[in-house]
mmCIF file of C-alpha atoms and ligand atoms in Angstrom:
data_model
loop_
_atom_site.group_PDB
_atom_site.id
_atom_site.type_symbol
_atom_site.label_atom_id
_atom_site.label_comp_id
_atom_site.label_asym_id
_atom_site.label_seq_id
_atom_site.Cartn_x
_atom_site.Cartn_y
_atom_site.Cartn_z
ATOM 1 C CA MET Q 1 -172.841 -120.264 -83.235
ATOM 2 C CA ASN Q 2 -173.666 -118.988 -86.727
ATOM 3 C CA LEU Q 3 -175.427 -121.726 -88.617
ATOM 4 C CA ILE Q 4 -176.895 -122.270 -92.072
ATOM 5 C CA LEU Q 5 -179.566 -124.912 -92.657
ATOM 6 C CA LEU Q 6 -179.666 -126.305 -96.172
ATOM 7 C CA GLY Q 7 -182.191 -128.720 -97.626
ATOM 8 C CA ALA Q 8 -184.975 -129.022 -100.158
ATOM 9 C CA PRO Q 9 -188.268 -127.223 -99.498
ATOM 10 C CA GLY Q 10 -190.149 -129.422 -97.035
ATOM 11 C CA ALA Q 11 -187.013 -131.213 -95.779
ATOM 12 C CA GLY Q 12 -187.796 -129.925 -92.285
ATOM 13 C CA LYS Q 13 -185.492 -126.888 -92.056
ATOM 14 C CA GLY Q 14 -188.118 -124.766 -90.306
ATOM 15 C CA THR Q 15 -189.002 -127.490 -87.815
ATOM 16 C CA GLN Q 16 -185.377 -128.266 -87.000
ATOM 17 C CA SER Q 17 -184.335 -124.628 -86.823
ATOM 18 C CA ALA Q 18 -186.994 -124.125 -84.113
ATOM 19 C CA LYS Q 19 -185.461 -127.031 -82.132
ATOM 20 C CA ILE Q 20 -181.926 -125.694 -82.541
ATOM 21 C CA SER Q 21 -183.080 -122.198 -81.629
ATOM 22 C CA GLU Q 22 -184.583 -123.533 -78.382
ATOM 23 C CA LYS Q 23 -181.521 -125.602 -77.495
ATOM 24 C CA TYR Q 24 -178.856 -122.962 -78.259
ATOM 25 C CA ASN Q 25 -180.956 -119.896 -77.491
ATOM 26 C CA ILE Q 26 -180.175 -118.215 -80.811
ATOM 27 C CA PRO Q 27 -182.764 -116.804 -83.245
ATOM 28 C CA ALA Q 28 -183.935 -118.628 -86.347
ATOM 29 C CA VAL Q 29 -183.889 -116.294 -89.339
ATOM 30 C CA SER Q 30 -186.154 -117.403 -92.195
ATOM 31 C CA THR Q 31 -186.191 -115.375 -95.413
ATOM 32 C CA GLY Q 32 -189.366 -117.255 -96.437
ATOM 33 C CA ASP Q 33 -191.113 -116.076 -93.220
ATOM 34 C CA MET Q 34 -189.905 -112.511 -93.788
ATOM 35 C CA LEU Q 35 -191.193 -112.507 -97.359
ATOM 36 C CA ARG Q 36 -194.564 -113.958 -96.282
ATOM 37 C CA ALA Q 37 -194.792 -111.265 -93.584
ATOM 38 C CA ALA Q 38 -194.115 -108.605 -96.244
ATOM 39 C CA ILE Q 39 -196.886 -110.059 -98.435
ATOM 40 C CA LYS Q 40 -199.285 -110.060 -95.494
ATOM 41 C CA ALA Q 41 -198.377 -106.486 -94.605
ATOM 42 C CA GLY Q 42 -199.061 -105.472 -98.210
ATOM 43 C CA THR Q 43 -195.646 -103.834 -98.738
ATOM 44 C CA GLU Q 44 -194.099 -103.177 -102.138
ATOM 45 C CA LEU Q 45 -191.450 -105.785 -101.366
ATOM 46 C CA GLY Q 46 -194.172 -108.334 -100.609
ATOM 47 C CA ALA Q 47 -196.041 -107.561 -103.818
ATOM 48 C CA SER Q 48 -192.934 -108.041 -105.947
ATOM 49 C CA ALA Q 49 -191.918 -111.258 -104.113
ATOM 50 C CA LYS Q 50 -195.343 -112.932 -104.333
ATOM 51 C CA SER Q 51 -195.296 -113.692 -108.053
ATOM 52 C CA TYR Q 52 -191.922 -115.454 -107.760
ATOM 53 C CA MET Q 53 -193.010 -117.414 -104.694
ATOM 54 C CA ASP Q 54 -196.326 -118.515 -106.186
ATOM 55 C CA ALA Q 55 -194.479 -119.788 -109.265
ATOM 56 C CA GLY Q 56 -191.979 -121.781 -107.166
ATOM 57 C CA LYS Q 57 -189.137 -119.509 -108.295
ATOM 58 C CA LEU Q 58 -186.547 -117.695 -106.237
ATOM 59 C CA VAL Q 59 -186.986 -114.039 -105.373
ATOM 60 C CA PRO Q 60 -184.087 -112.032 -106.943
ATOM 61 C CA ASP Q 61 -180.809 -112.207 -105.017
ATOM 62 C CA GLU Q 62 -180.520 -108.453 -104.396
ATOM 63 C CA VAL Q 63 -183.931 -108.399 -102.682
ATOM 64 C CA VAL Q 64 -183.203 -111.219 -100.207
ATOM 65 C CA VAL Q 65 -179.610 -110.099 -99.649
ATOM 66 C CA GLY Q 66 -180.973 -106.663 -98.681
ATOM 67 C CA ILE Q 67 -183.415 -108.068 -96.109
ATOM 68 C CA ILE Q 68 -180.906 -110.472 -94.598
ATOM 69 C CA LYS Q 69 -178.239 -107.765 -94.315
ATOM 70 C CA ASP Q 70 -180.611 -105.545 -92.323
ATOM 71 C CA HIS Q 71 -181.648 -108.426 -90.115
ATOM 72 C CA LEU Q 72 -178.203 -109.812 -89.279
ATOM 73 C CA SER Q 73 -177.071 -106.407 -88.107
ATOM 74 C CA THR Q 74 -179.805 -106.304 -85.414
ATOM 75 C CA GLU Q 75 -178.977 -106.844 -81.737
ATOM 76 C CA ALA Q 76 -180.885 -110.164 -81.684
ATOM 77 C CA CYS Q 77 -178.369 -111.797 -84.020
ATOM 78 C CA GLN Q 78 -175.167 -110.703 -82.301
ATOM 79 C CA ASN Q 79 -174.734 -113.942 -80.287
ATOM 80 C CA GLY Q 80 -175.402 -116.269 -83.180
ATOM 81 C CA PHE Q 81 -178.241 -117.220 -85.521
ATOM 82 C CA ILE Q 82 -179.689 -119.979 -87.642
ATOM 83 C CA LEU Q 83 -180.260 -119.103 -91.288
ATOM 84 C CA ASP Q 84 -183.233 -121.082 -92.594
ATOM 85 C CA GLY Q 85 -183.672 -120.680 -96.340
ATOM 86 C CA PHE Q 86 -180.729 -118.344 -96.946
ATOM 87 C CA PRO Q 87 -178.448 -118.507 -98.867
ATOM 88 C CA ARG Q 88 -180.225 -120.283 -101.715
ATOM 89 C CA THR Q 89 -177.820 -119.417 -104.549
ATOM 90 C CA ILE Q 90 -174.047 -119.119 -104.911
ATOM 91 C CA PRO Q 91 -174.269 -115.294 -105.369
ATOM 92 C CA GLN Q 92 -176.242 -115.113 -102.076
ATOM 93 C CA ALA Q 93 -173.528 -117.158 -100.314
ATOM 94 C CA GLU Q 94 -170.877 -114.861 -101.775
ATOM 95 C CA ALA Q 95 -172.835 -111.798 -100.628
ATOM 96 C CA LEU Q 96 -173.056 -113.269 -97.119
ATOM 97 C CA SER Q 97 -169.341 -113.795 -96.976
ATOM 98 C CA ALA Q 98 -168.743 -110.282 -98.382
ATOM 99 C CA MET Q 99 -170.765 -108.940 -95.399
ATOM 100 C CA GLY Q 100 -167.996 -110.381 -93.214
ATOM 101 C CA VAL Q 101 -170.344 -112.905 -91.614
ATOM 102 C CA LYS Q 102 -168.457 -115.940 -90.347
ATOM 103 C CA ILE Q 103 -170.360 -119.213 -90.690
ATOM 104 C CA ASP Q 104 -169.441 -121.982 -88.226
ATOM 105 C CA VAL Q 105 -171.590 -124.820 -89.530
ATOM 106 C CA VAL Q 106 -173.642 -125.571 -92.632
ATOM 107 C CA LEU Q 107 -176.050 -128.387 -91.926
ATOM 108 C CA SER Q 108 -177.781 -130.048 -94.849
ATOM 109 C CA ILE Q 109 -180.923 -132.111 -94.204
ATOM 110 C CA GLU Q 110 -181.246 -134.714 -96.947
ATOM 111 C CA VAL Q 111 -184.678 -136.009 -97.977
ATOM 112 C CA PRO Q 112 -185.461 -137.726 -101.326
ATOM 113 C CA ASP Q 113 -187.829 -135.860 -103.692
ATOM 114 C CA GLU Q 114 -190.606 -138.513 -103.474
ATOM 115 C CA LYS Q 115 -190.798 -138.059 -99.714
ATOM 116 C CA ILE Q 116 -190.779 -134.271 -100.050
ATOM 117 C CA ILE Q 117 -193.758 -134.414 -102.400
ATOM 118 C CA ALA Q 118 -195.696 -136.620 -99.956
ATOM 119 C CA ARG Q 119 -194.813 -134.359 -97.028
ATOM 120 C CA MET Q 120 -195.739 -131.077 -98.682
ATOM 121 C CA SER Q 121 -199.243 -132.248 -99.482
ATOM 122 C CA GLY Q 122 -199.864 -132.713 -95.730
ATOM 123 C CA ARG Q 123 -198.225 -129.517 -94.485
ATOM 124 C CA ARG Q 124 -200.429 -127.054 -92.581
ATOM 125 C CA VAL Q 125 -199.126 -123.751 -91.257
ATOM 126 C CA CYS Q 126 -200.209 -120.968 -88.934
ATOM 127 C CA SER Q 127 -199.692 -117.228 -89.364
ATOM 128 C CA CYS Q 128 -197.815 -117.282 -86.009
ATOM 129 C CA GLY Q 129 -195.032 -119.276 -87.724
ATOM 130 C CA ALA Q 130 -195.926 -122.734 -86.362
ATOM 131 C CA SER Q 131 -195.868 -125.607 -88.849
ATOM 132 C CA TYR Q 132 -197.689 -128.967 -88.718
ATOM 133 C CA HIS Q 133 -198.253 -132.072 -90.825
ATOM 134 C CA VAL Q 134 -201.553 -133.929 -90.895
ATOM 135 C CA ASP Q 135 -199.765 -137.288 -90.325
ATOM 136 C CA TYR Q 136 -196.338 -136.538 -88.801
ATOM 137 C CA ILE Q 137 -196.916 -133.462 -86.618
ATOM 138 C CA PRO Q 138 -200.693 -133.195 -86.171
ATOM 139 C CA PRO Q 139 -202.043 -130.347 -84.032
ATOM 140 C CA LYS Q 140 -204.005 -131.404 -80.913
ATOM 141 C CA VAL Q 141 -207.233 -130.162 -82.523
ATOM 142 C CA GLU Q 142 -207.535 -130.675 -86.280
ATOM 143 C CA GLY Q 143 -207.026 -127.450 -88.217
ATOM 144 C CA VAL Q 144 -206.206 -125.364 -85.122
ATOM 145 C CA CYS Q 145 -202.791 -124.101 -83.988
ATOM 146 C CA ASP Q 146 -201.616 -125.551 -80.632
ATOM 147 C CA LYS Q 147 -199.645 -122.383 -79.912
ATOM 148 C CA CYS Q 148 -202.083 -119.558 -80.637
ATOM 149 C CA GLY Q 149 -205.469 -121.158 -81.436
ATOM 150 C CA ALA Q 150 -205.711 -119.652 -84.942
ATOM 151 C CA ASN Q 151 -206.955 -121.672 -87.928
ATOM 152 C CA LEU Q 152 -204.269 -123.521 -89.879
ATOM 153 C CA TYR Q 153 -203.997 -123.136 -93.639
ATOM 154 C CA ILE Q 154 -202.171 -124.611 -96.643
ATOM 155 C CA ARG Q 155 -199.397 -122.393 -97.990
ATOM 156 C CA ASP Q 156 -200.130 -121.088 -101.517
ATOM 157 C CA ASP Q 157 -196.834 -122.513 -102.747
ATOM 158 C CA ASP Q 158 -197.480 -126.027 -101.357
ATOM 159 C CA CYS Q 159 -199.734 -126.976 -104.297
ATOM 160 C CA ALA Q 160 -198.390 -129.909 -106.365
ATOM 161 C CA GLU Q 161 -197.301 -127.899 -109.414
ATOM 162 C CA THR Q 162 -195.442 -125.292 -107.357
ATOM 163 C CA VAL Q 163 -193.790 -127.979 -105.236
ATOM 164 C CA ALA Q 164 -192.432 -129.598 -108.424
ATOM 165 C CA ASN Q 165 -191.049 -126.216 -109.519
ATOM 166 C CA ARG Q 166 -189.553 -125.532 -106.101
ATOM 167 C CA LEU Q 167 -187.762 -128.888 -106.173
ATOM 168 C CA LYS Q 168 -186.399 -128.137 -109.653
ATOM 169 C CA THR Q 169 -185.228 -124.726 -108.437
ATOM 170 C CA TYR Q 170 -183.638 -126.339 -105.366
ATOM 171 C CA HIS Q 171 -181.632 -128.858 -107.394
ATOM 172 C CA ALA Q 172 -180.519 -126.313 -109.994
ATOM 173 C CA GLN Q 173 -179.723 -123.304 -107.818
ATOM 174 C CA THR Q 174 -179.416 -124.271 -104.150
ATOM 175 C CA GLU Q 175 -177.906 -127.756 -104.131
ATOM 176 C CA PRO Q 176 -174.579 -126.458 -105.587
ATOM 177 C CA LEU Q 177 -174.132 -124.705 -102.218
ATOM 178 C CA LYS Q 178 -173.320 -128.097 -100.688
ATOM 179 C CA ASP Q 179 -170.200 -128.238 -102.811
ATOM 180 C CA PHE Q 180 -169.457 -124.566 -102.109
ATOM 181 C CA TYR Q 181 -169.501 -125.072 -98.325
ATOM 182 C CA SER Q 182 -167.974 -128.527 -98.440
ATOM 183 C CA LYS Q 183 -164.895 -126.948 -100.048
ATOM 184 C CA GLN Q 184 -164.767 -124.521 -97.109
ATOM 185 C CA GLY Q 185 -164.821 -127.528 -94.769
ATOM 186 C CA ASN Q 186 -167.914 -126.675 -92.735
ATOM 187 C CA LEU Q 187 -170.633 -128.837 -94.308
ATOM 188 C CA ILE Q 188 -172.299 -131.579 -92.290
ATOM 189 C CA THR Q 189 -175.082 -133.787 -93.588
ATOM 190 C CA VAL Q 190 -177.986 -135.423 -91.771
ATOM 191 C CA GLU Q 191 -180.499 -137.842 -93.303
ATOM 192 C CA GLY Q 192 -184.037 -136.612 -92.594
ATOM 193 C CA GLN Q 193 -185.957 -139.361 -90.773
ATOM 194 C CA GLU Q 194 -189.603 -140.397 -90.873
ATOM 195 C CA GLU Q 195 -190.142 -139.071 -87.329
ATOM 196 C CA VAL Q 196 -189.297 -135.439 -86.559
ATOM 197 C CA ALA Q 197 -187.839 -136.361 -83.144
ATOM 198 C CA ASP Q 198 -185.403 -138.806 -84.795
ATOM 199 C CA THR Q 199 -184.147 -136.109 -87.177
ATOM 200 C CA THR Q 200 -183.813 -133.675 -84.265
ATOM 201 C CA ALA Q 201 -181.721 -136.216 -82.345
ATOM 202 C CA LEU Q 202 -179.369 -136.592 -85.336
ATOM 203 C CA VAL Q 203 -179.182 -132.815 -85.871
ATOM 204 C CA LEU Q 204 -178.393 -132.045 -82.220
ATOM 205 C CA ALA Q 205 -175.825 -134.872 -82.056
ATOM 206 C CA ALA Q 206 -174.107 -133.534 -85.196
ATOM 207 C CA LEU Q 207 -173.989 -129.999 -83.747
ATOM 208 C CA ALA Q 208 -172.690 -131.253 -80.384
ATOM 209 C CA LYS Q 209 -169.838 -132.944 -82.248
ATOM 210 C CA VAL Q 210 -168.946 -129.681 -84.005
ATOM 211 C CA GLU Q 211 -168.994 -127.815 -80.681
ATOM 212 C CA ALA Q 212 -166.723 -130.359 -78.962
HETATM 213 P P1 AMP G 1 -189.330 -121.078 -97.724
HETATM 214 O O1 AMP G 1 -190.333 -120.706 -96.701
HETATM 215 O O2 AMP G 1 -187.914 -121.000 -97.202
HETATM 216 O O3 AMP G 1 -189.613 -122.407 -98.373
HETATM 217 O O4 AMP G 1 -189.412 -119.982 -98.885
HETATM 218 C C1 AMP G 1 -190.602 -119.787 -99.637
HETATM 219 C C2 AMP G 1 -190.291 -119.034 -100.924
HETATM 220 O O5 AMP G 1 -189.728 -117.757 -100.610
HETATM 221 C C3 AMP G 1 -189.247 -119.701 -101.826
HETATM 222 O O6 AMP G 1 -189.819 -120.693 -102.666
HETATM 223 C C4 AMP G 1 -188.750 -118.499 -102.617
HETATM 224 O O7 AMP G 1 -189.668 -118.102 -103.619
HETATM 225 C C5 AMP G 1 -188.733 -117.402 -101.556
HETATM 226 N N1 AMP G 1 -187.428 -117.364 -100.854
HETATM 227 C C6 AMP G 1 -187.179 -117.661 -99.546
HETATM 228 N N2 AMP G 1 -185.869 -117.518 -99.265
HETATM 229 C C7 AMP G 1 -185.272 -117.133 -100.417
HETATM 230 C C8 AMP G 1 -183.931 -116.863 -100.789
HETATM 231 N N3 AMP G 1 -182.911 -116.962 -99.916
HETATM 232 N N4 AMP G 1 -183.686 -116.501 -102.081
HETATM 233 C C9 AMP G 1 -184.686 -116.383 -102.972
HETATM 234 N N5 AMP G 1 -185.969 -116.656 -102.703
HETATM 235 C C10 AMP G 1 -186.274 -117.024 -101.430
#
């Protein structure tokens, strides 16, 4: 199954893509994670992406299209994948289809802006990729990753001003993708719930329906 997860920043795409990845045994591919890894590794790509990310803006299409193209051609993605955070613009979606990649399902997780803002202020992440929330998904030990024991931190772009910009960017540039994929007939929508497990149940039920 080739799947795209859509949704505002903080809607829970990363959390749900990990659940789907586990259930269907297909890799989750996050352009945000790849860009953060490039920043951490100090590459030229990372340096050019950082200023956009810190401002809550999108990294230019040609940059992300290049990384995703390389990644989707790897062996790991040949039996399916979950795209988390790509495409984020209509030109990115067009580039994906020009690569000849067939998308089976586009799942949009809907969460109102007010809730997103509340959620982002409590998000804590780990460099191993794990993500927590101080109220909704607390780690067993405060500030420490359950999976690898490293210290958790707040993402640079989770500060209030950047979150507001990221939401604006989402509505202006990414939300039109719902219409784009709805016209192709493969959009399904799930309302993000208060509890992660409740959203996961809705997501997995929606995907099971598509599979049937
Ligand atoms: P995310 O972890 O998906 O929330 O992404 C964090 C940031 O990385 C975004 O706010 C963008 O600046 C950048 N980014 C991630 N994916 C894309 C994409 N497909 N197109 C452009 N910028 C992206």
